[in-house]
Tab-separated table of C-alpha atoms and ligand atoms in Angstrom:
chain	number	residue	atom	x	y	z
A	1071	UNK	CA	-139.575	-51.456	-72.087
A	1072	UNK	CA	-139.667	-49.850	-75.524
A	1073	UNK	CA	-140.715	-46.359	-76.514
A	1074	UNK	CA	-144.443	-46.635	-75.868
A	1075	UNK	CA	-144.881	-44.703	-72.678
A	1076	UNK	CA	-147.765	-46.411	-70.989
A	1077	UNK	CA	-147.550	-45.438	-67.352
A	1078	UNK	CA	-147.374	-48.007	-64.624
A	1079	UNK	CA	-150.681	-46.722	-63.391
A	1080	UNK	CA	-152.400	-47.347	-66.733
A	1081	UNK	CA	-151.017	-50.853	-66.839
A	1082	UNK	CA	-152.137	-51.695	-63.366
A	1083	UNK	CA	-155.629	-50.258	-63.841
A	1084	UNK	CA	-156.404	-51.929	-67.159
A	1085	UNK	CA	-157.011	-55.360	-65.780
A	1086	UNK	CA	-157.961	-56.823	-69.159
A	1087	UNK	CA	-154.731	-55.908	-70.938
A	1088	UNK	CA	-152.844	-57.385	-68.046
A	1089	UNK	CA	-154.156	-60.878	-68.422
A	1090	UNK	CA	-151.410	-61.525	-70.975
A	1091	UNK	CA	-147.670	-61.078	-70.981
A	1092	UNK	CA	-147.879	-57.363	-70.258
A	1093	UNK	CA	-148.612	-58.181	-66.676
A	1094	UNK	CA	-144.973	-58.552	-65.819
A	1095	UNK	CA	-144.359	-54.897	-66.624
A	1096	UNK	CA	-146.731	-53.812	-63.933
A	1097	UNK	CA	-144.506	-54.711	-61.020
A	1098	UNK	CA	-146.448	-53.176	-58.240
A	1099	UNK	CA	-146.161	-52.494	-54.600
A	1100	UNK	CA	-148.150	-55.069	-52.706
A	1101	UNK	CA	-145.826	-55.214	-49.776
A	1102	UNK	CA	-147.357	-52.424	-47.762
A	1103	UNK	CA	-143.902	-51.011	-47.237
A	1104	UNK	CA	-143.456	-47.317	-47.736
A	1105	UNK	CA	-141.995	-46.854	-51.206
A	1106	UNK	CA	-138.407	-45.784	-51.007
A	1107	UNK	CA	-137.988	-42.230	-52.177
A	1108	UNK	CA	-134.932	-41.801	-54.381
A	1109	UNK	CA	-132.169	-40.363	-52.214
A	1110	UNK	CA	-131.313	-36.745	-52.767
A	1111	UNK	CA	-128.007	-36.596	-54.534
A	1112	UNK	CA	-125.485	-34.185	-53.089
A	1113	UNK	CA	-123.671	-32.248	-55.856
A	1114	UNK	CA	-120.256	-33.774	-55.046
A	1115	UNK	CA	-121.758	-37.220	-55.512
A	1116	UNK	CA	-123.445	-36.437	-58.778
A	1117	UNK	CA	-121.429	-38.234	-61.427
A	1118	UNK	CA	-123.699	-37.189	-64.230
A	1119	UNK	CA	-127.425	-37.456	-64.706
A	1120	UNK	CA	-129.062	-40.608	-63.392
A	1121	UNK	CA	-126.074	-41.833	-61.373
A	1122	UNK	CA	-126.784	-43.010	-57.837
A	1123	UNK	CA	-124.852	-41.721	-54.869
A	1124	UNK	CA	-121.828	-43.826	-54.018
A	1125	UNK	CA	-120.905	-45.134	-50.610
A	1126	UNK	CA	-117.437	-46.425	-49.794
A	1127	UNK	CA	-117.242	-49.981	-48.475
A	1128	UNK	CA	-115.668	-50.443	-45.051
A	1129	UNK	CA	-113.206	-53.244	-44.323
A	1130	UNK	CA	-116.053	-55.254	-42.775
A	1131	UNK	CA	-118.229	-54.748	-45.839
A	1132	UNK	CA	-115.447	-55.866	-48.119
A	1133	UNK	CA	-114.614	-58.921	-46.012
A	1134	UNK	CA	-118.101	-60.074	-45.055
A	1135	UNK	CA	-120.950	-58.417	-46.918
A	1136	UNK	CA	-124.088	-56.867	-45.617
A	1137	UNK	CA	-127.501	-56.182	-47.099
A	1138	UNK	CA	-128.557	-52.730	-48.310
A	1139	UNK	CA	-129.507	-50.319	-45.564
A	1140	UNK	CA	-132.756	-49.807	-47.479
A	1141	UNK	CA	-133.713	-53.399	-46.596
A	1142	UNK	CA	-135.058	-53.472	-43.071
A	1143	UNK	CA	-136.865	-56.804	-42.755
A	1144	UNK	CA	-136.137	-58.431	-39.367
A	1145	UNK	CA	-137.056	-61.332	-37.102
A	1146	UNK	CA	-139.361	-60.692	-34.153
A	1147	UNK	CA	-139.801	-62.266	-30.739
A	1148	UNK	CA	-142.867	-64.424	-31.069
A	1149	UNK	CA	-145.711	-65.601	-28.854
A	1150	UNK	CA	-146.112	-69.220	-29.843
A	1151	UNK	CA	-147.513	-72.447	-28.403
A	1152	UNK	CA	-148.933	-70.589	-25.429
A	1153	UNK	CA	-145.525	-69.339	-24.319
A	1154	UNK	CA	-144.679	-65.725	-24.821
A	1155	UNK	CA	-141.329	-64.510	-26.023
A	1156	UNK	CA	-139.739	-62.856	-24.210
A	1157	UNK	CA	-141.242	-64.476	-21.097
A	1158	UNK	CA	-141.445	-63.134	-17.528
A	1159	UNK	CA	-137.744	-63.948	-17.091
A	1160	UNK	CA	-136.790	-62.050	-20.208
A	1161	UNK	CA	-136.041	-65.238	-22.108
A	1162	UNK	CA	-136.717	-65.256	-25.804
A	1163	UNK	CA	-137.734	-68.799	-26.729
A	1164	UNK	CA	-139.098	-68.186	-30.165
A	1165	UNK	CA	-137.945	-65.805	-32.867
A	1166	UNK	CA	-140.065	-65.651	-36.021
A	1167	UNK	CA	-138.855	-65.138	-39.584
A	1168	UNK	CA	-140.326	-62.303	-41.730
A	1169	UNK	CA	-142.155	-64.511	-44.269
A	1170	UNK	CA	-143.992	-61.476	-45.687
A	1171	UNK	CA	-140.742	-60.256	-47.262
A	1172	UNK	CA	-139.457	-63.682	-48.365
A	1173	UNK	CA	-138.646	-64.430	-52.002
A	1174	UNK	CA	-137.698	-67.832	-53.403
A	1175	UNK	CA	-137.416	-70.715	-50.957
A	1176	UNK	CA	-134.179	-70.156	-49.008
A	1177	UNK	CA	-134.379	-68.342	-45.683
A	1178	UNK	CA	-131.165	-66.359	-45.198
A	1179	UNK	CA	-129.321	-67.721	-42.137
A	1180	UNK	CA	-129.591	-64.362	-40.380
A	1181	UNK	CA	-133.385	-64.496	-40.739
A	1182	UNK	CA	-133.930	-68.233	-40.006
A	1183	UNK	CA	-136.434	-68.670	-37.191
A	1184	UNK	CA	-134.979	-69.699	-33.829
A	1185	UNK	CA	-136.515	-71.844	-31.084
A	1186	UNK	CA	-134.358	-72.617	-28.107
A	1187	UNK	CA	-135.265	-73.810	-24.621
A	1188	UNK	CA	-132.514	-71.684	-23.097
A	1189	UNK	CA	-133.876	-68.475	-24.544
A	1190	UNK	CA	-131.483	-65.979	-26.059
A	1191	UNK	CA	-128.493	-67.878	-24.597
A	1192	UNK	CA	-126.616	-70.146	-26.992
A	1193	UNK	CA	-123.679	-72.448	-26.251
A	1194	UNK	CA	-120.345	-70.982	-27.369
A	1195	UNK	CA	-118.641	-74.090	-28.745
A	1196	UNK	CA	-115.043	-74.300	-29.944
A	1197	UNK	CA	-115.209	-76.572	-33.006
A	1198	UNK	CA	-111.698	-77.891	-32.255
A	1199	UNK	CA	-112.924	-79.195	-28.916
A	1200	UNK	CA	-116.307	-80.409	-30.105
A	1201	UNK	CA	-116.987	-84.153	-30.373
A	1202	UNK	CA	-119.947	-86.232	-31.503
A	1203	UNK	CA	-120.242	-89.534	-29.670
A	1204	UNK	CA	-122.347	-92.398	-31.024
A	1205	UNK	CA	-122.946	-95.281	-28.644
A	1206	UNK	CA	-125.631	-97.622	-27.264
A	1207	UNK	CA	-126.633	-100.839	-28.997
A	1208	UNK	CA	-123.887	-100.632	-31.636
A	1209	UNK	CA	-120.899	-102.906	-32.331
A	1210	UNK	CA	-118.334	-100.080	-32.117
A	1211	UNK	CA	-119.076	-96.886	-30.194
A	1212	UNK	CA	-117.305	-94.043	-32.033
A	1213	UNK	CA	-116.395	-90.427	-31.347
A	1214	UNK	CA	-116.012	-87.961	-34.214
A	1215	UNK	CA	-114.248	-84.617	-34.247
A	1216	UNK	CA	-115.439	-81.919	-36.652
A	1217	UNK	CA	-112.414	-82.711	-38.817
A	1218	UNK	CA	-113.328	-86.413	-38.886
A	1219	UNK	CA	-116.842	-85.547	-40.020
A	1220	UNK	CA	-115.647	-83.240	-42.788
A	1221	UNK	CA	-113.484	-86.017	-44.259
A	1222	UNK	CA	-116.545	-88.217	-44.847
A	1223	UNK	CA	-118.794	-88.176	-47.944
A	1224	UNK	CA	-121.191	-85.210	-47.661
A	1225	UNK	CA	-124.688	-84.396	-48.840
A	1226	UNK	CA	-126.246	-80.984	-49.545
A	1227	UNK	CA	-130.024	-80.745	-49.362
A	1228	UNK	CA	-132.668	-78.062	-49.009
A	1229	UNK	CA	-134.961	-78.717	-46.037
A	1230	UNK	CA	-137.474	-76.782	-43.990
A	1231	UNK	CA	-137.671	-76.887	-40.200
A	1232	UNK	CA	-140.960	-76.026	-38.529
A	1233	UNK	CA	-141.688	-75.653	-34.825
A	1234	UNK	CA	-144.737	-77.614	-33.663
A	1235	UNK	CA	-145.872	-74.356	-32.047
A	1236	UNK	CA	-146.196	-72.686	-35.451
A	1237	UNK	CA	-149.906	-72.027	-35.199
A	1238	UNK	CA	-151.965	-68.935	-34.930
A	1239	UNK	CA	-154.454	-67.944	-32.304
A	1240	UNK	CA	-156.729	-66.040	-34.656
A	1241	UNK	CA	-155.763	-62.624	-33.393
A	1242	UNK	CA	-152.336	-62.254	-34.928
A	1243	UNK	CA	-152.017	-59.766	-37.760
A	1244	UNK	CA	-149.072	-60.690	-39.974
A	1245	UNK	CA	-147.877	-63.896	-41.623
A	1246	UNK	CA	-144.708	-63.522	-39.559
A	1247	UNK	CA	-146.847	-63.833	-36.427
A	1248	UNK	CA	-149.141	-66.567	-37.742
A	1249	UNK	CA	-146.586	-68.709	-39.640
A	1250	UNK	CA	-143.089	-67.342	-38.897
A	1251	UNK	CA	-141.825	-70.382	-36.980
A	1252	UNK	CA	-140.831	-72.182	-40.170
A	1253	UNK	CA	-137.776	-71.649	-42.347
A	1254	UNK	CA	-135.937	-73.389	-45.146
A	1255	UNK	CA	-132.198	-73.594	-45.712
A	1256	UNK	CA	-129.619	-75.515	-47.678
A	1257	UNK	CA	-127.970	-77.939	-45.253
A	1258	UNK	CA	-124.641	-79.706	-45.753
A	1259	UNK	CA	-123.249	-82.547	-43.697
A	1260	UNK	CA	-122.855	-86.287	-43.374
A	1261	UNK	CA	-125.783	-88.698	-43.523
A	1262	UNK	CA	-126.407	-90.185	-40.089
A	1263	UNK	CA	-126.669	-93.576	-41.835
A	1264	UNK	CA	-123.018	-93.227	-42.928
A	1265	UNK	CA	-121.955	-92.872	-39.282
A	1266	UNK	CA	-124.269	-95.613	-38.009
A	1267	UNK	CA	-122.897	-98.036	-40.609
A	1268	UNK	CA	-119.407	-97.266	-39.281
A	1269	UNK	CA	-120.623	-98.085	-35.763
A	1270	UNK	CA	-122.605	-101.136	-36.843
A	1271	UNK	CA	-126.186	-101.422	-35.548
A	1272	UNK	CA	-127.093	-104.357	-33.325
A	1273	UNK	CA	-130.379	-106.084	-34.212
A	1274	UNK	CA	-132.025	-104.654	-31.090
A	1275	UNK	CA	-131.424	-101.086	-32.381
A	1276	UNK	CA	-134.946	-99.647	-32.776
A	1277	UNK	CA	-134.775	-96.010	-31.641
A	1278	UNK	CA	-132.143	-93.358	-31.162
A	1279	UNK	CA	-131.817	-90.426	-28.798
A	1280	UNK	CA	-130.034	-87.235	-29.862
A	1281	UNK	CA	-128.641	-84.828	-27.294
A	1282	UNK	CA	-127.460	-81.246	-27.494
A	1283	UNK	CA	-124.601	-79.636	-25.580
A	1284	UNK	CA	-126.474	-77.108	-23.440
A	1285	UNK	CA	-127.496	-77.823	-19.867
A	1286	UNK	CA	-131.129	-78.508	-20.823
A	1287	UNK	CA	-130.066	-81.167	-23.223
A	1288	UNK	CA	-132.822	-81.135	-25.810
A	1289	UNK	CA	-132.942	-84.923	-26.102
A	1290	UNK	CA	-135.574	-86.709	-28.224
A	1291	UNK	CA	-136.342	-90.329	-29.143
A	1292	UNK	CA	-136.651	-91.046	-32.858
A	1293	UNK	CA	-137.175	-94.228	-34.911
A	1294	UNK	CA	-133.945	-95.843	-36.177
A	1295	UNK	CA	-135.574	-96.255	-39.619
A	1296	UNK	CA	-135.570	-92.473	-39.926
A	1297	UNK	CA	-131.897	-92.348	-38.916
A	1298	UNK	CA	-131.020	-94.827	-41.692
A	1299	UNK	CA	-133.173	-92.975	-44.230
A	1300	UNK	CA	-132.385	-89.267	-44.558
A	1301	UNK	CA	-131.135	-87.694	-41.302
A	1302	UNK	CA	-128.185	-85.349	-41.753
A	1303	UNK	CA	-125.490	-84.438	-39.242
A	1304	UNK	CA	-125.146	-80.890	-40.551
A	1305	UNK	CA	-122.206	-78.515	-40.225
A	1306	UNK	CA	-123.124	-76.312	-43.211
A	1307	UNK	CA	-126.056	-73.942	-43.665
A	1308	UNK	CA	-126.619	-71.826	-46.765
A	1309	UNK	CA	-123.052	-72.181	-47.957
A	1310	UNK	CA	-121.243	-71.480	-44.696
A	1311	UNK	CA	-120.987	-72.853	-41.172
A	1312	UNK	CA	-124.266	-73.378	-39.272
A	1313	UNK	CA	-125.008	-70.207	-37.268
A	1314	UNK	CA	-124.638	-70.350	-33.444
A	1315	UNK	CA	-128.377	-69.857	-32.868
A	1316	UNK	CA	-129.091	-72.756	-35.216
A	1317	UNK	CA	-126.655	-75.207	-33.591
A	1318	UNK	CA	-123.019	-74.364	-34.417
A	1319	UNK	CA	-120.903	-76.325	-34.982
A	1320	UNK	CA	-123.194	-79.339	-35.506
A	1321	UNK	CA	-126.897	-80.058	-35.619
A	1322	UNK	CA	-129.165	-82.935	-36.461
A	1323	UNK	CA	-131.548	-82.574	-39.394
A	1324	UNK	CA	-134.561	-84.894	-39.331
A	1325	UNK	CA	-136.258	-83.894	-42.590
A	1326	UNK	CA	-140.015	-83.411	-42.265
A	1327	UNK	CA	-140.151	-84.060	-38.510
A	1328	UNK	CA	-141.283	-81.441	-36.000
A	1329	UNK	CA	-138.595	-78.858	-35.252
A	1330	UNK	CA	-137.955	-80.119	-31.748
A	1331	UNK	CA	-136.265	-83.256	-33.128
A	1332	UNK	CA	-133.636	-81.253	-35.028
A	1333	UNK	CA	-131.184	-81.275	-32.115
A	1334	UNK	CA	-128.820	-78.294	-32.138
A	1335	UNK	CA	-125.256	-78.267	-30.696
A	1336	UNK	CA	-125.373	-82.024	-31.239
A	1337	UNK	CA	-122.864	-83.945	-29.153
A	1338	UNK	CA	-124.301	-87.414	-28.543
A	1339	UNK	CA	-126.457	-90.009	-30.247
A	1340	UNK	CA	-127.442	-93.052	-28.274
A	1341	UNK	CA	-128.879	-96.006	-30.158
A	1342	UNK	CA	-131.483	-97.729	-27.986
A	1343	UNK	CA	-133.837	-100.711	-28.049
A	1344	UNK	CA	-137.076	-98.918	-27.219
A	1345	UNK	CA	-138.765	-95.549	-27.014
A	1346	UNK	CA	-137.302	-93.507	-24.174
A	1347	UNK	CA	-139.126	-90.622	-22.550
A	1348	UNK	CA	-136.836	-87.594	-22.677
A	1349	UNK	CA	-136.980	-83.932	-21.870
A	1350	UNK	CA	-138.343	-83.122	-25.316
A	1351	UNK	CA	-140.914	-85.894	-25.495
A	1352	UNK	CA	-143.486	-84.297	-23.210
A	1353	UNK	CA	-145.451	-83.162	-26.242
A	1354	UNK	CA	-146.125	-86.764	-27.202
A	1355	UNK	CA	-146.883	-88.079	-23.716
A	1356	UNK	CA	-150.356	-89.468	-24.173
A	1357	UNK	CA	-149.615	-91.207	-27.434
A	1358	UNK	CA	-148.694	-94.817	-28.132
A	1359	UNK	CA	-145.287	-95.516	-29.712
A	1360	UNK	CA	-146.823	-95.829	-33.153
A	1361	UNK	CA	-148.922	-92.692	-32.823
A	1362	UNK	CA	-145.941	-90.814	-31.483
A	1363	UNK	CA	-143.824	-91.866	-34.457
A	1364	UNK	CA	-146.520	-90.593	-36.827
A	1365	UNK	CA	-146.990	-87.381	-34.913
A	1366	UNK	CA	-143.357	-86.526	-35.584
A	1367	UNK	CA	-144.090	-85.817	-39.214
A	1368	UNK	CA	-145.351	-82.445	-40.349
A	1369	UNK	CA	-148.504	-82.440	-42.516
A	1370	UNK	CA	-148.885	-80.622	-45.837
A	1371	UNK	CA	-149.076	-76.874	-45.289
A	1372	UNK	CA	-149.025	-73.684	-47.315
A	1373	UNK	CA	-149.540	-69.993	-46.780
A	1374	UNK	CA	-149.786	-66.926	-48.972
A	1375	UNK	CA	-146.945	-64.599	-48.012
A	1376	UNK	CA	-147.910	-61.766	-50.354
A	1377	UNK	CA	-150.345	-60.159	-50.148
A	1378	UNK	CA	-150.686	-61.063	-46.484
A	1379	UNK	CA	-151.837	-59.531	-43.202
A	1380	UNK	CA	-151.032	-55.835	-42.603
A	1381	UNK	CA	-149.940	-55.320	-46.199
A	1382	UNK	CA	-151.744	-52.874	-48.451
A	1383	UNK	CA	-152.896	-53.167	-52.059
A	1384	UNK	CA	-152.486	-49.833	-53.817
A	1385	UNK	CA	-155.655	-50.215	-55.903
A	1386	UNK	CA	-157.489	-52.556	-58.278
A	1387	UNK	CA	-155.387	-54.285	-60.933
A	1388	UNK	CA	-152.791	-56.975	-61.339
A	1389	UNK	CA	-150.987	-58.670	-58.462
A	1390	UNK	CA	-149.064	-61.902	-58.362
A	1391	UNK	CA	-150.222	-63.817	-55.305
A	1392	UNK	CA	-147.240	-65.743	-53.955
A	1393	UNK	CA	-146.534	-68.037	-51.055
A	1394	UNK	CA	-144.808	-71.129	-49.716
A	1395	UNK	CA	-145.859	-74.781	-49.443
A	1396	UNK	CA	-144.141	-77.644	-47.608
A	1397	UNK	CA	-144.812	-81.102	-46.220
A	1398	UNK	CA	-143.144	-83.656	-43.978
A	1399	UNK	CA	-144.529	-86.295	-46.347
A	1400	UNK	CA	-142.126	-85.455	-49.200
A	1401	UNK	CA	-142.133	-83.032	-52.104
A	1402	UNK	CA	-145.056	-80.743	-52.904
A	1403	UNK	CA	-146.995	-82.024	-55.898
A	1404	UNK	CA	-149.446	-79.156	-56.445
A	1405	UNK	CA	-150.758	-75.930	-54.957
A	1406	UNK	CA	-154.141	-74.324	-55.500
A	1407	UNK	CA	-155.167	-70.751	-54.824
A	1408	UNK	CA	-158.669	-69.387	-54.293
A	1409	UNK	CA	-159.437	-65.683	-54.670
A	1410	UNK	CA	-163.138	-65.938	-53.802
A	1411	UNK	CA	-163.087	-67.240	-50.269
A	1412	UNK	CA	-162.653	-70.914	-51.206
A	1413	UNK	CA	-165.512	-71.383	-53.712
A	1414	UNK	CA	-163.245	-71.913	-56.710
A	1415	UNK	CA	-159.716	-73.357	-56.509
A	1416	UNK	CA	-157.201	-72.603	-59.258
A	1417	UNK	CA	-153.933	-74.375	-59.940
A	1418	UNK	CA	-150.976	-72.224	-58.926
A	1419	UNK	CA	-147.640	-72.093	-60.703
A	1420	UNK	CA	-144.802	-73.941	-58.965
A	1421	UNK	CA	-141.738	-71.750	-59.257
A	1422	UNK	CA	-138.936	-74.336	-59.218
A	1423	UNK	CA	-138.649	-78.128	-59.077
A	1424	UNK	CA	-140.052	-79.079	-55.631
A	1425	UNK	CA	-137.529	-80.776	-53.330
A	1426	UNK	CA	-138.461	-83.306	-50.643
A	1427	UNK	CA	-139.247	-81.739	-47.239
A	1428	UNK	CA	-138.416	-78.326	-48.593
A	1429	UNK	CA	-140.258	-75.082	-49.098
A	1430	UNK	CA	-141.797	-74.738	-52.556
A	1431	UNK	CA	-142.588	-71.271	-53.872
A	1432	UNK	CA	-145.870	-70.827	-55.756
A	1433	UNK	CA	-147.442	-67.969	-57.653
A	1434	UNK	CA	-150.854	-67.133	-59.026
A	1435	UNK	CA	-151.679	-64.201	-61.344
A	1436	UNK	CA	-154.622	-62.214	-60.013
A	1437	UNK	CA	-156.493	-59.127	-61.121
A	1438	UNK	CA	-158.172	-57.553	-58.136
A	1439	UNK	CA	-161.502	-55.952	-59.016
A	1440	UNK	CA	-161.511	-53.747	-55.932
A	1441	UNK	CA	-164.180	-55.756	-54.136
A	1442	UNK	CA	-163.877	-57.325	-50.711
A	1443	UNK	CA	-162.775	-60.955	-50.889
A	1444	UNK	CA	-160.663	-63.646	-49.285
A	1445	UNK	CA	-157.555	-65.310	-50.731
A	1446	UNK	CA	-156.401	-68.765	-49.667
A	1447	UNK	CA	-153.943	-71.483	-50.681
A	1448	UNK	CA	-153.869	-75.246	-50.197
A	1449	UNK	CA	-151.319	-77.845	-51.225
A	1450	UNK	CA	-151.022	-81.557	-51.937
A	1451	UNK	CA	-147.814	-83.506	-51.396
A	1452	UNK	CA	-146.250	-86.351	-53.362
A	1453	UNK	CA	-147.976	-89.045	-51.269
A	1454	UNK	CA	-151.358	-87.454	-51.968
A	1455	UNK	CA	-151.986	-85.776	-48.602
A	1456	UNK	CA	-153.985	-82.563	-49.010
A	1457	UNK	CA	-153.798	-79.601	-46.653
A	1458	UNK	CA	-157.068	-79.533	-44.647
A	1459	UNK	CA	-159.451	-76.658	-44.154
A	1460	UNK	CA	-159.987	-75.401	-40.615
A	1461	UNK	CA	-163.380	-77.080	-40.655
A	1462	UNK	CA	-161.802	-80.469	-41.454
A	1463	UNK	CA	-159.205	-79.990	-38.732
A	1464	UNK	CA	-161.921	-79.189	-36.178
A	1465	UNK	CA	-163.714	-82.382	-37.157
A	1466	UNK	CA	-160.508	-84.392	-36.735
A	1467	UNK	CA	-159.982	-83.069	-33.198
A	1468	UNK	CA	-163.684	-83.232	-32.454
A	1469	UNK	CA	-163.829	-79.605	-31.321
A	1470	UNK	CA	-166.505	-77.036	-32.233
A	1471	UNK	CA	-165.667	-75.173	-35.423
A	1472	UNK	CA	-165.428	-71.425	-35.108
A	1473	UNK	CA	-163.256	-69.416	-37.411
A	1474	UNK	CA	-160.765	-68.416	-34.759
A	1475	UNK	CA	-160.574	-71.625	-32.728
A	1476	UNK	CA	-157.102	-72.767	-31.738
A	1477	UNK	CA	-156.053	-76.089	-33.215
A	1478	UNK	CA	-154.996	-78.375	-30.337
A	1479	UNK	CA	-152.162	-80.073	-32.235
A	1480	UNK	CA	-149.877	-79.076	-35.028
A	1481	UNK	CA	-151.888	-76.645	-37.136
A	1482	UNK	CA	-151.543	-77.076	-40.896
A	1483	UNK	CA	-154.976	-75.706	-41.809
A	1484	UNK	CA	-155.726	-73.451	-44.776
A	1485	UNK	CA	-155.059	-69.776	-43.963
A	1486	UNK	CA	-157.401	-67.087	-45.308
A	1487	UNK	CA	-156.320	-63.479	-45.837
A	1488	UNK	CA	-159.104	-60.944	-46.184
A	1489	UNK	CA	-158.777	-58.261	-48.842
A	1490	UNK	CA	-160.793	-55.251	-47.721
A	1491	UNK	CA	-162.357	-52.648	-50.041
A	1492	UNK	CA	-159.644	-50.113	-49.174
A	1493	UNK	CA	-156.940	-52.603	-50.201
A	1494	UNK	CA	-155.907	-53.395	-46.663
A	1495	UNK	CA	-155.160	-57.056	-45.939
A	1496	UNK	CA	-156.215	-58.623	-42.636
A	1497	UNK	CA	-156.270	-62.014	-40.933
A	1498	UNK	CA	-159.339	-63.826	-42.284
A	1499	UNK	CA	-159.755	-65.624	-38.955
A	1500	UNK	CA	-159.716	-62.538	-36.750
B	1908	LIG	N1	-130.103	-78.583	-28.300
B	1908	LIG	C1	-131.278	-78.048	-28.661
B	1908	LIG	N2	-131.807	-78.395	-29.838
B	1908	LIG	C2	-132.983	-77.862	-30.241
B	1908	LIG	C3	-133.694	-76.960	-29.412
B	1908	LIG	C4	-133.122	-76.603	-28.176
B	1908	LIG	O1	-133.657	-75.801	-27.412
B	1908	LIG	N3	-131.901	-77.168	-27.831
B	1908	LIG	N4	-134.917	-76.464	-29.845
B	1908	LIG	C5	-135.654	-77.320	-30.785
B	1908	LIG	C6	-136.850	-76.704	-31.315
B	1908	LIG	S1	-138.210	-76.627	-30.290
B	1908	LIG	C7	-136.957	-76.325	-32.634
B	1908	LIG	S2	-138.436	-75.829	-33.272
B	1908	LIG	C8	-135.761	-76.325	-33.534
B	1908	LIG	C9	-135.529	-74.951	-34.088
B	1908	LIG	O2	-134.393	-74.899	-34.885
B	1908	LIG	P1	-133.819	-73.463	-35.248
B	1908	LIG	O3	-133.688	-72.669	-33.993
B	1908	LIG	O4	-132.523	-73.693	-35.966
B	1908	LIG	O5	-134.827	-72.824	-36.172
B	1908	LIG	O6	-134.579	-76.747	-32.850
B	1908	LIG	C10	-134.762	-77.798	-31.936
B	1908	LIG	N5	-133.486	-78.240	-31.448
B	1909	LIG	MO1	-140.025	-76.027	-31.559
């Protein structure tokens, strides 16, 4: 940083000077986490001035790494969609990812959100025994072992999954509680279309039903057009095998569709001639076939992850506002951020080339003047859909608009975070 010893404090206070390139020097603590105090160095560990204490790696650490013990970000059991986790029977249905600590777009597998009808129990599947059967209105019903699948041409794509219950009730404090039922990973597997071409679709093939291996089978009906487009039969997640909680050894990826369609522990796909009502279809009961098919797809959505609820700004000055945007409609085209409660919208910086049905990281440089305000983000996807305000969503559902009303359907409304005078950040809907 050169010899000029401007202190961090000076940099962060002098808002004006920070508008330019200097801003990057003022990396500040917006996370609300207690700053880590440098560990006291025991004399026997002191290998000269400035050296950090050394710890010896165990066999486990050498063989399969672990994050720093200074990093403590974890998933939490989550009340979502009206069901509380853990419920009265001690079952944890929903586990939320710590979005407030996220960087980039990939959710580490160990922090990926989890939603499972059987609670904390997951099937323990031997991959050598596991089979995927494809049958129904096809010319040749086929059964694939894991080895068979891994011999076929593969694809690797970054996709988000979001639970339809990922909506807030206005009282929740953190972004993990309000938005933590969405995650994004790099998935590897075989395109479902590759397998269906092997089987040969009969002309009456219009829908397909995917089924998981647990006793509550997690079956859903989906349009065959989606199967032939971009569905992945995934065995890889973030560079290694899919984790047990996320469907090991095999799961279905239905990019952009509600999480419930992404069948985990996938063992059977039945190609059918019409929409079948299955265990998982209760959420779409009242809808017509066409409406149901549309309801599968997640709307454009974004949220500021930092600064966000329960975090603390350390004082006026520069902060990069950052967050995530995603849409079931394709790639994110643009993101806007408002720092004055939604009066003025400013174009945010997109951090890396947006992928289809993937998280996109955005950033916006902001100098906080120390006054109370509200920060918000909204996104537009590649087919031109714009994330709605809560007011617009209320109109759509024909329900009275109050700030903390609960959206009846999938909630992709704009999320406000309130910046209070003391630098504390709170839910703008609470
Ligand atoms: N077999 C099976 N698949 C399932 C589920 C389940 O309970 N069983 N839960 C679904 C729901 S509701 C969601 S939101 C996603 C969550 O995927 P994840 O746990 O990998 O995040 O998986 C879906 N697939
Ligand atoms: Mo879900």
